[in-house]
mmCIF file of C-alpha atoms in Angstrom:
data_model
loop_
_atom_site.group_PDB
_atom_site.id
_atom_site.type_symbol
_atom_site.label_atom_id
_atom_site.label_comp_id
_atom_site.label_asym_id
_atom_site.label_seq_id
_atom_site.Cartn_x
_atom_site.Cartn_y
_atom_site.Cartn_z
ATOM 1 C CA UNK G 978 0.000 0.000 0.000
ATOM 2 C CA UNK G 979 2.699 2.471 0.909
ATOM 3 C CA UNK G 980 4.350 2.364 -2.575
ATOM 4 C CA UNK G 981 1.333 2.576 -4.370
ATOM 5 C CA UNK G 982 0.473 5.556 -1.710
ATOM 6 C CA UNK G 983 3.660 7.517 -2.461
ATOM 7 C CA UNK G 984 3.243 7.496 -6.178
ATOM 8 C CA UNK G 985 -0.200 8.763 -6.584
ATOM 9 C CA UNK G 986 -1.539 5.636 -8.411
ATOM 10 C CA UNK G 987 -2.980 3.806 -5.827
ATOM 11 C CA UNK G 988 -6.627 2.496 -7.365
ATOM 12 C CA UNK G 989 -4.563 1.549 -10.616
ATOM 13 C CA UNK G 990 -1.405 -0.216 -8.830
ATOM 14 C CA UNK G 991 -3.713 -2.027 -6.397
ATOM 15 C CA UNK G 992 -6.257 -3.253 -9.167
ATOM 16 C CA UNK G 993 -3.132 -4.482 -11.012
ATOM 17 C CA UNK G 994 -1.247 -6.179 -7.886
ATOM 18 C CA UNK G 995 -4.762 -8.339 -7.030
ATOM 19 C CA UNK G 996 -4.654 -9.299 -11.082
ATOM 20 C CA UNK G 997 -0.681 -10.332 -10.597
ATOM 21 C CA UNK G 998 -1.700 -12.431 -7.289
ATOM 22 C CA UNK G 999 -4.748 -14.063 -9.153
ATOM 23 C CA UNK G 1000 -7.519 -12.332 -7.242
ATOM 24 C CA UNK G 1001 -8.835 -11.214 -10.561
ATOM 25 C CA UNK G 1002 -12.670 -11.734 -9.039
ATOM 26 C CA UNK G 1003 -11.557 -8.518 -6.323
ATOM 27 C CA UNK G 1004 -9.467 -6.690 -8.430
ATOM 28 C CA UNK G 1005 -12.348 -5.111 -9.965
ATOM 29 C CA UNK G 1006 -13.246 -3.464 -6.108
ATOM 30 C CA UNK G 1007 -9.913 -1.685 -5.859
ATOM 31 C CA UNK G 1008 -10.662 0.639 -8.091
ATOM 32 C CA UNK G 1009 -14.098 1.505 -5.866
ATOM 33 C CA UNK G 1010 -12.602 1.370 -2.899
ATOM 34 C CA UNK G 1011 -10.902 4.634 -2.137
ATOM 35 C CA UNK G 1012 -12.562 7.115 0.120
ATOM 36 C CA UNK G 1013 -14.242 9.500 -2.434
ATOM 37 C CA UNK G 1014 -15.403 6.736 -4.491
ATOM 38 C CA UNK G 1015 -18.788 7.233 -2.170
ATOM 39 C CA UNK G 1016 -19.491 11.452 -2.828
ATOM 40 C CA UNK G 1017 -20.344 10.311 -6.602
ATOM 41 C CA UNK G 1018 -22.961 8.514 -7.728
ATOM 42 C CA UNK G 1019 -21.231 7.219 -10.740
ATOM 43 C CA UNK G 1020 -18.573 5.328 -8.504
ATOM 44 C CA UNK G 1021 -20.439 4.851 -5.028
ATOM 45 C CA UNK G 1022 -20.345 1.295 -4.270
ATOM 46 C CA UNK G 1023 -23.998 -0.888 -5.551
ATOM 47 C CA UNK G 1024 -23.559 -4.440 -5.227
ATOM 48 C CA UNK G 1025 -23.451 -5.965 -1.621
ATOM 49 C CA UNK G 1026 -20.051 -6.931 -2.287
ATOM 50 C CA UNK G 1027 -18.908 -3.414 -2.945
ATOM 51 C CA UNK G 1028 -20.329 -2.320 -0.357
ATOM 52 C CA UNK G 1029 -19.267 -4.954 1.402
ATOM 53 C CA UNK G 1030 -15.426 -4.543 0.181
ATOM 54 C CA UNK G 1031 -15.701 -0.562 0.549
ATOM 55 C CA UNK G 1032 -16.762 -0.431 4.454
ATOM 56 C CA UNK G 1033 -14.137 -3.214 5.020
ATOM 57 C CA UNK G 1034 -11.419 -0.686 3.962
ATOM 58 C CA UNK G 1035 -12.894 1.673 5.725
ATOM 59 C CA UNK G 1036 -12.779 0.115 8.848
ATOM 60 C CA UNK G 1037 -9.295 -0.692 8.902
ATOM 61 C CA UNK G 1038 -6.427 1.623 10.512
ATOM 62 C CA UNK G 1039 -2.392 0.111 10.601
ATOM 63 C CA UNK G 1040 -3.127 -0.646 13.971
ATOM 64 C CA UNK G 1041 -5.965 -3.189 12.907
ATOM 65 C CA UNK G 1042 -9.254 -3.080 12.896
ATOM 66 C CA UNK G 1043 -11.330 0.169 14.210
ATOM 67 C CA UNK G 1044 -14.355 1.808 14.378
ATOM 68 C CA UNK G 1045 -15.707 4.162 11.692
ATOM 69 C CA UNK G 1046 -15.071 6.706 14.306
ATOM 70 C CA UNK G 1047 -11.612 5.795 14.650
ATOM 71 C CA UNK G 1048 -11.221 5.106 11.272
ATOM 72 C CA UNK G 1049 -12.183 8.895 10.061
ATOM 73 C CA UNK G 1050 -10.100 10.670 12.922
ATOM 74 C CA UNK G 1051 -7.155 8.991 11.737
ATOM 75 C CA UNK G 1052 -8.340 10.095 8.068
ATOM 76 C CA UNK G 1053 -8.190 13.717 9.152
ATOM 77 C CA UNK G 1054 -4.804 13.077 11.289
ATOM 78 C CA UNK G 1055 -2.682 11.679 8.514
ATOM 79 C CA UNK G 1056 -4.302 13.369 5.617
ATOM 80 C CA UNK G 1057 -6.967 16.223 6.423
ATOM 81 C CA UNK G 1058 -4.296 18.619 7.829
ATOM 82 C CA UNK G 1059 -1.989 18.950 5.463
ATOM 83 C CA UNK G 1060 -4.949 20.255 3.080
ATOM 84 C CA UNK G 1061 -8.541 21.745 3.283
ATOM 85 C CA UNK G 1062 -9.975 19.959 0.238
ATOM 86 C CA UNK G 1063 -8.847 16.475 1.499
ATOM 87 C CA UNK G 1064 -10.429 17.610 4.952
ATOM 88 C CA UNK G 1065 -13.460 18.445 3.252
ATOM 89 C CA UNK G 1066 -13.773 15.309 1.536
ATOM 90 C CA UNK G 1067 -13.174 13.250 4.819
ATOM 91 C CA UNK G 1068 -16.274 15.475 6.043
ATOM 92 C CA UNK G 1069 -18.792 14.498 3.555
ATOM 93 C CA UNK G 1070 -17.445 10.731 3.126
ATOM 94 C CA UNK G 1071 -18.059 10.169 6.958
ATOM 95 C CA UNK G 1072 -21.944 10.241 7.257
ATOM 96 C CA UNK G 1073 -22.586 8.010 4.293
ATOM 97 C CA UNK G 1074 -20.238 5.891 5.228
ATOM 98 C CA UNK G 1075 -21.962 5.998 8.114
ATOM 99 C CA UNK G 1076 -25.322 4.985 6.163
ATOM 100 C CA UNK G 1077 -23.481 2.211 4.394
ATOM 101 C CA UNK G 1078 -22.447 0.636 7.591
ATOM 102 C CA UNK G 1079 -26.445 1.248 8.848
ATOM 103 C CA UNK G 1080 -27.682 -0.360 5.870
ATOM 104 C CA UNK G 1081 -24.871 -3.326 5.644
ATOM 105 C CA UNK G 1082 -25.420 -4.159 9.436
ATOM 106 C CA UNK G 1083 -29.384 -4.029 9.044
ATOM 107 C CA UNK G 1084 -28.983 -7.540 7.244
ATOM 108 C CA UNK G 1085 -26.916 -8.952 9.520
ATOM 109 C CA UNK G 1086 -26.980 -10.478 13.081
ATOM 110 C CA UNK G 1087 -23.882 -8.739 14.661
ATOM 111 C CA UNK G 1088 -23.284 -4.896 15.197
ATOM 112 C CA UNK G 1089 -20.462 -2.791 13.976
ATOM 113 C CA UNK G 1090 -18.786 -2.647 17.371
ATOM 114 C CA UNK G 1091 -19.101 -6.928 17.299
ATOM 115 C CA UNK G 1092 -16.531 -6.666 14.469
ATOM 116 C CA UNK G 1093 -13.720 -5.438 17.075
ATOM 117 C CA UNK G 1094 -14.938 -8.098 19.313
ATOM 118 C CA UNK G 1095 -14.546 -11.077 17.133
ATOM 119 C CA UNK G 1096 -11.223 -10.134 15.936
ATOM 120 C CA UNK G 1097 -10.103 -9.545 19.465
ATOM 121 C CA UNK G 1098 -11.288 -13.033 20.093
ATOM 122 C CA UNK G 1099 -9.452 -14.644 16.629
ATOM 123 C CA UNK G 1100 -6.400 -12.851 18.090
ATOM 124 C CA UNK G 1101 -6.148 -14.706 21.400
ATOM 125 C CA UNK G 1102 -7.564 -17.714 19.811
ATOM 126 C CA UNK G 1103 -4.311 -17.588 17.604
ATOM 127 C CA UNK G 1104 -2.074 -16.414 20.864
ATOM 128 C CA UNK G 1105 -3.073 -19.244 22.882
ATOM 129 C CA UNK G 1106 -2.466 -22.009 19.510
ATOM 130 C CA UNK G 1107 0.465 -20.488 19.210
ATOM 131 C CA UNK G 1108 1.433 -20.915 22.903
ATOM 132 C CA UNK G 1109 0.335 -24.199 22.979
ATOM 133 C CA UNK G 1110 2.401 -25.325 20.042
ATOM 134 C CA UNK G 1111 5.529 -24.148 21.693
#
C-alpha cells in the first residue's frame, strides 16, 4: 500500500497487484474502494459486495481493525491537515459511510462494534495455539 500511496496511483497499482496475485474476481473493487469513491454517484459502491469490500477498507487503521469513528479521525490526522480539500472530503465521506455501515449491518446479526470483538477473540484464539504449540 505504501508504494502505491507515495506514487499517486494507488486504485490503478492495487487493481493491477490483485490481477498479478490471481484475485482477478476482487481486483475489480480496488478501483471503488478509495474514500471519495462514495461522494459520486457514478462510482459509489452498488452491489453488496462493494459495499461490502468498501466499508471493510474503511474500517481498517495500521493498527488493525477500528471503528468508523476511529477510522475517520485517523483520516483527518494523517491526511486532512496537510490540506482543506482532502479535509473536506473526509467530512462528507463520513456520514454516508456511516449509512453504508447502517444499511450493511441491518442484514446482519452482529453490530459494527461486534466486528472489534470477534477479531479480538481470533487474536487470542491464535495467541493461545500459538502458545500451545511451543
Amino acid at each position: 500500500k505504501i508504494h502505491t500511496l507515495n506514487n499517486g496511483k494507488h486504485v490503478i497499482m492495487s487493481c493491477n497487484i490483485l490481477k498479478k496475485e490471481g484475485f482477478n474476481a476482487v481486483a475489480r473493487f480496488a478501483l471503488i474502494h478509495v474514500l471519495h469513491a462514495i461522494l459520486n454517484t457514478r462510482t459509489m459502491p452498488k452491489t453488496w459486495e462493494e459495499k461490502i469490500f468498501y466499508y471493510a477498507d474503511r474500517r481498517v487503521n495500521p493498527e488493525g481493525i477500528v471503528s468508523i469513528k476511529d477510522r475517520f479521525n485517523y483520516l483527518r490526522q494523517q491526511y486532512g491537515t496537510k490540506d482543506k480539500k482532502i479535509m473536506k472530503m473526509i467530512n462528507e465521506a463520513e456520514p454516508k459511510v456511516k449509512r453504508l455501515e447502517k444499511e450493511i449491518f441491518s442484514k446482519i446479526k452482529i453490530k459494527p462494534e461486534e466486528i472489534n470483538k470477534l477479531n479480538a477473540a481470533e487474536q487470542n484464539g491464535k495467541r493461545l495455539l500459538q502458545n500451545t504449540w511451543r
